Short mmCIF file of C-alpha atoms and ligand atoms in Angstrom, two decimals:
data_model
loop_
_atom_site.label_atom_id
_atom_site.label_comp_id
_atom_site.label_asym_id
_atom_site.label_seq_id
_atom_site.Cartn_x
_atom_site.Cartn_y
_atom_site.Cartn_z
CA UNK A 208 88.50 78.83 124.27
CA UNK A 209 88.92 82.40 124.72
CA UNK A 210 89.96 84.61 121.95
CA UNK A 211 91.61 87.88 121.76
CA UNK A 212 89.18 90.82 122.06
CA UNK A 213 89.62 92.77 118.85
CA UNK A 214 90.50 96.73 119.73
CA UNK A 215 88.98 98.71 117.09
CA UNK A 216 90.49 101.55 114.95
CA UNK A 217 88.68 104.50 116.89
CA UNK A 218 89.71 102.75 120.56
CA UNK A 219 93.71 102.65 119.95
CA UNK A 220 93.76 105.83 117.05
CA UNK A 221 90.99 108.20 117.35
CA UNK A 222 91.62 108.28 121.14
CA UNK A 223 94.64 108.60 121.07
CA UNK A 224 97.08 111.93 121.34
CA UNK A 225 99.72 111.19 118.52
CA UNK A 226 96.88 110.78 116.36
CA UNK A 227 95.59 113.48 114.41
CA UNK A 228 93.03 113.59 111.59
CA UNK A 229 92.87 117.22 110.69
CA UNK A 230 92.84 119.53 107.69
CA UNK A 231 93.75 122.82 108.68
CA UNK A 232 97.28 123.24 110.29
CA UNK A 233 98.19 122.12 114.13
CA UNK A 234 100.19 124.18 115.93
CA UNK A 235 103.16 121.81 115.70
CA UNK A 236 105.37 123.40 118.51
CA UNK A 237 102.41 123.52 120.91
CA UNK A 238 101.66 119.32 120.03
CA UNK A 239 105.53 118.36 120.36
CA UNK A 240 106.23 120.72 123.01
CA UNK A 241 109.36 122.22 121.06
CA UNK A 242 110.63 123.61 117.77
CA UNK A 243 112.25 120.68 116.87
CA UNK A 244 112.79 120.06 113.08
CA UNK A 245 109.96 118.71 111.55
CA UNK A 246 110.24 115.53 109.09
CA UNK A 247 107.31 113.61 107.28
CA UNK A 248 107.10 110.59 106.56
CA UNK A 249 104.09 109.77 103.70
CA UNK A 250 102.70 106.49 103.44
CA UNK A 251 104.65 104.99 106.39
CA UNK A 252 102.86 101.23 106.00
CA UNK A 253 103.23 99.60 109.07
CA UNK A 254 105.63 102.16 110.64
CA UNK A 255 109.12 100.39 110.91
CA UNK A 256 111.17 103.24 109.34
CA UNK A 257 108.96 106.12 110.78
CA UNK A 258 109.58 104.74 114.75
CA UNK A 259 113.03 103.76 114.22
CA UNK A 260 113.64 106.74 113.27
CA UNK A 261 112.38 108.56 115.96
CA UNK A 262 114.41 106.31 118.16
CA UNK A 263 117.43 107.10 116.35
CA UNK A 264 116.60 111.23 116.34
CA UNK A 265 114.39 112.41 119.87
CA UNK A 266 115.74 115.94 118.83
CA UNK A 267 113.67 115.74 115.66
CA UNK A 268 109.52 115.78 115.48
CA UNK A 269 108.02 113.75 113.14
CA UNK A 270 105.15 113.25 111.21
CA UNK A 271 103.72 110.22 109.97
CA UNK A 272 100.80 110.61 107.19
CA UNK A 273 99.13 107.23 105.66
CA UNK A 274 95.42 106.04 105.56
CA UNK A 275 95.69 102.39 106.16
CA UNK A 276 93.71 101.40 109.23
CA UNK A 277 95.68 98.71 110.13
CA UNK A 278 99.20 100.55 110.11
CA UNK A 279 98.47 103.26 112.07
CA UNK A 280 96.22 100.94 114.66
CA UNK A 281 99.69 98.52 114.70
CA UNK A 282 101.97 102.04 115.15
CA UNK A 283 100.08 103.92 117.39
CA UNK A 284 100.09 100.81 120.11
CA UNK A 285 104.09 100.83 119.45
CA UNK A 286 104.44 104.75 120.20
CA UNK A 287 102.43 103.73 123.31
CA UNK A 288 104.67 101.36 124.36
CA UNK A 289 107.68 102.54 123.75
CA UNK A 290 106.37 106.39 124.88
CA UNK A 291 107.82 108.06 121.90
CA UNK A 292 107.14 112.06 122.08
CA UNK A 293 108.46 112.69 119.31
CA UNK A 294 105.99 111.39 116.51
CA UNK A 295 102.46 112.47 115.21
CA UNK A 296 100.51 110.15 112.89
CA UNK A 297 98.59 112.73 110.71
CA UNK A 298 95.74 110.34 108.86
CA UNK A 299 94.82 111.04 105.36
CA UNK A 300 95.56 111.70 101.46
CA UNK A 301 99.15 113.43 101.24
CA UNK A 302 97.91 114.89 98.66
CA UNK A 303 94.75 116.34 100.11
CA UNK A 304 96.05 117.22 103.53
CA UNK A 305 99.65 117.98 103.61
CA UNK A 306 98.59 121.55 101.54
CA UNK A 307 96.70 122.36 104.72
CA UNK A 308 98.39 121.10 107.70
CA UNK A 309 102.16 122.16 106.50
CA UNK A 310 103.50 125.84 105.62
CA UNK A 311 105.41 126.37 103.27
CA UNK A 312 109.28 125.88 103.89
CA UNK A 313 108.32 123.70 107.29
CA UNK A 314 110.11 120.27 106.56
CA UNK A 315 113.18 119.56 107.07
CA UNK A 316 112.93 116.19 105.33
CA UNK A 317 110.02 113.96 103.63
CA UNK A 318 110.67 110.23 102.77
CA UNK A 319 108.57 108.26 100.69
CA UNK A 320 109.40 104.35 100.53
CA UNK A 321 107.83 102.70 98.14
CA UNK A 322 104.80 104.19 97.38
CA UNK A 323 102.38 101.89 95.29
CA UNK A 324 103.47 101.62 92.16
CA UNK A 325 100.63 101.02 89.75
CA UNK A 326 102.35 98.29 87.69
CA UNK A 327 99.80 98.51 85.24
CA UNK A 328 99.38 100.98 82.53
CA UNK A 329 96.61 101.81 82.86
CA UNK A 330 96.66 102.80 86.34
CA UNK A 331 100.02 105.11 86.21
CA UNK A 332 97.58 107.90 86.88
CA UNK A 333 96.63 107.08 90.56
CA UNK A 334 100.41 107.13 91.01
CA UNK A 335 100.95 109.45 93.81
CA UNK A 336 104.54 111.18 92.35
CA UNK A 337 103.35 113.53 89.54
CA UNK A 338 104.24 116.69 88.98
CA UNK A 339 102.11 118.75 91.11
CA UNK A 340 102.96 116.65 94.21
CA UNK A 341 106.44 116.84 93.08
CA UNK A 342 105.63 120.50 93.28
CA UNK A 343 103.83 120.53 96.97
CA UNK A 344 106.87 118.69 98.10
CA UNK A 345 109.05 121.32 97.23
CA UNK A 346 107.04 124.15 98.65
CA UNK A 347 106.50 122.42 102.07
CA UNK A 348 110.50 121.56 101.77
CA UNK A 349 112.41 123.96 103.66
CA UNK A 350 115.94 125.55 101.74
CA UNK A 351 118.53 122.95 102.16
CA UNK A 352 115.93 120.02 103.00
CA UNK A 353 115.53 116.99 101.45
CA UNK A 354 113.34 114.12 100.22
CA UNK A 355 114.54 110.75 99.50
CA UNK A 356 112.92 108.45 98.10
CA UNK A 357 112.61 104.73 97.12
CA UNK A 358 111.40 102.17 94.87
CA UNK A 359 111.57 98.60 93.49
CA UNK A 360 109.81 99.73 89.98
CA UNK A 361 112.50 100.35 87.80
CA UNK A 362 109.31 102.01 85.67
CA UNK A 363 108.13 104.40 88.24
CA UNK A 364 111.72 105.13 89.53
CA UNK A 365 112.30 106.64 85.68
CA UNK A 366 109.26 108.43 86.08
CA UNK A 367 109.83 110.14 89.92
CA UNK A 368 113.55 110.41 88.35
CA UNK A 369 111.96 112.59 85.53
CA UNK A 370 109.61 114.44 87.81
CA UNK A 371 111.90 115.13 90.30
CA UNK A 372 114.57 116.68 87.64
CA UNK A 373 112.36 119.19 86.44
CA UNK A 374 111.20 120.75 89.32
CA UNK A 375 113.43 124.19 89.07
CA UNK A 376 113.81 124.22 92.85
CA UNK A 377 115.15 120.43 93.60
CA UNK A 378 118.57 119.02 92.67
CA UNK A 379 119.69 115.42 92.39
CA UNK A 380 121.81 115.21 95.43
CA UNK A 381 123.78 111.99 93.45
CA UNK A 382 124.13 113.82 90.09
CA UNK A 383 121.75 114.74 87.09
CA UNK A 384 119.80 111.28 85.63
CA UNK A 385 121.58 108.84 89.02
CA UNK A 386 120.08 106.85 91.23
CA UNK A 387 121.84 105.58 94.36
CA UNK A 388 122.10 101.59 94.49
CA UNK A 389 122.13 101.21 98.35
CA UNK A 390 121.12 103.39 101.49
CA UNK A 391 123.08 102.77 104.79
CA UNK A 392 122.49 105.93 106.19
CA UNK A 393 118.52 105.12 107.61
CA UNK A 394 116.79 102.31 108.84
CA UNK A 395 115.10 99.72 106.65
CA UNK A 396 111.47 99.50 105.84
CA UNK A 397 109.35 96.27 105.69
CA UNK A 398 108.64 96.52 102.03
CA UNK A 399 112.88 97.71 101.59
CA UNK A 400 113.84 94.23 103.99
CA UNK A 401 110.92 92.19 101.84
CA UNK A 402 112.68 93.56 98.26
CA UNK A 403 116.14 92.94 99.87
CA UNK A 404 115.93 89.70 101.30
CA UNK A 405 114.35 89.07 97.18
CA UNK A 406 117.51 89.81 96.03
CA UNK A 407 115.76 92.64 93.63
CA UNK A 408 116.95 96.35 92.74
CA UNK A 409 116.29 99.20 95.02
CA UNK A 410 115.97 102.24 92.91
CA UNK A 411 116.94 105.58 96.20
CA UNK A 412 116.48 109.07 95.15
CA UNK A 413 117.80 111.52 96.90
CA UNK A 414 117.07 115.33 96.29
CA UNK A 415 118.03 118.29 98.08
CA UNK A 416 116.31 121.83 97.73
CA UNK A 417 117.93 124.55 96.62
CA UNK A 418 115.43 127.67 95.76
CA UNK A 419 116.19 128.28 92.16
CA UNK A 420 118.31 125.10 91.22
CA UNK A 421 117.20 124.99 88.03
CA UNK A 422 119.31 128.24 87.53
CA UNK A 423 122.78 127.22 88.41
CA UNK A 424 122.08 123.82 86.05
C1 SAM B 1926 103.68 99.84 99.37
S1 SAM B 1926 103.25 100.47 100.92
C2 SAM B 1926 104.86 100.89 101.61
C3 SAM B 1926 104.83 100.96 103.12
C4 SAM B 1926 106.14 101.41 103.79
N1 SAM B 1926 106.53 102.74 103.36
C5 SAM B 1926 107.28 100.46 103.56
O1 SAM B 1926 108.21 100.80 102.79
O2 SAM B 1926 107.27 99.36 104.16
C6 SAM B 1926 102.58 102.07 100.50
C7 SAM B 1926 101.93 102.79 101.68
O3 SAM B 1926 101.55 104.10 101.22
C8 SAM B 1926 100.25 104.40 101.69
N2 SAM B 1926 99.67 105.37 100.75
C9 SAM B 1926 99.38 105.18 99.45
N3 SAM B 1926 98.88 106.29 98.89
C10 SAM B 1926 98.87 107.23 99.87
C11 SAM B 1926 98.44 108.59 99.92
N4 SAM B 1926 97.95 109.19 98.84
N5 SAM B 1926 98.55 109.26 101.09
C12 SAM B 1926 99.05 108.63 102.19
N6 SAM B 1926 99.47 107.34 102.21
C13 SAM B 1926 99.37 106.65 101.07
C14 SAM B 1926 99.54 103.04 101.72
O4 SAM B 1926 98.42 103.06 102.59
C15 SAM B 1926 100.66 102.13 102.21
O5 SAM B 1926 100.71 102.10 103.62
#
């Protein structure tokens, strides 16, 4: 009995052009060919949202940044396939890399479904949507861009809530202390369809920037 060959991380990734592991900044017109609007997508799992998005929007780059092997082996052989131009899997820490690779004001948009949520106590400190992210967000946001975000934990969605709200330069697109209950507008992520189908609460933040928000409050 024969059984599949198994292709490793560095043979589908590493060789691959939409695959970048890099800490100082690409020049992201020269890798997409354009100056298409830029949009990141951080911790993008096994890629569902990321490439049907950039099915739904080949006038907009986008970027891709996660760390888990297996995701960006599994999305990388999909961009292949389907020869999308229009996305670049950055690997890493958002946190460590996306001060480097990013100016300021570059994004258009950043999404963030359900990052891990750290039920335990404990642990709320390796959450990744504390204030000084929530701060390198909104420097990397450009004016009038957006992150949206999304979570089953109704505990970490009060937090990000919090987090986001004080940040002088973003605005609750919904309305101070509101979350939205549903998102039509984008495509569904795995984890999203998994919740769904579970019949449990979504928890969809959306937040526009507005350089000095916190004035006109
Ligand atoms: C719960 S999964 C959600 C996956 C996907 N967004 C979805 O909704 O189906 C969280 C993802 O975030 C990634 N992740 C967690 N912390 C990260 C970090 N600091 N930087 C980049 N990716 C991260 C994980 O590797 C994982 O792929």
């Amino acid at each position: 009995m024969s059984s599949k060959p198994l292709i490793s991380f560095t043979e589908v990734a590493e060789e691959s052009p939409y695959f970048l592991d890099v800490d100082s900044r690409p020049d992201w017109s020269a890798a997409f060919e354009n100056d298409n609007p830029l949009k990141l997508e951080i911790g993008f799992g096994n890629g569902k949202f990321l490439i049907e998005m950039a099915v739904r929007e080949p006038e907009t780059n986008f970027v891709g940044m996660d760390f888990y092997h297996k995701g960006i082996r599994k999305v990388i052989t999909r961009i292949n396939k389907l020869q999308l131009k229009n996305i670049r899997i950055a690997y890493g820490d958002a946190k460590e890399r996306i001060p480097h690779i990013f100016n300021d004001a570059e994004l258009k948009m950043i999404y963030i479904n359900f990052p891990d949520p750290w039920p335990k106590k404990r642990h709320y400190k390796r959450r990744l949507i504390k204030p000084p992210f929530v701060d390198l967000v909104a420097n990397k946001l450009m004016d009038g861009g957006e992150v949206h975000v999304a979570t089953d934990s109704e505990p970490y969605a009060l937090e990000i809530l919090e987090f986001l709200e004080a940040q002088p330069d973003l605005k609750n697109k919904i309305g101070p202390g509101v979350f939205l209950g549903n998102r039509n507008d984008f495509p569904r992520s795995k984890y999203e369809n998994n919740f769904i189908n579970a019949g449990d609460k979504i928890y969809y933040l959306d937040f526009v920037k507005e350089s000095g928000a916190s004035e006109i409050h």
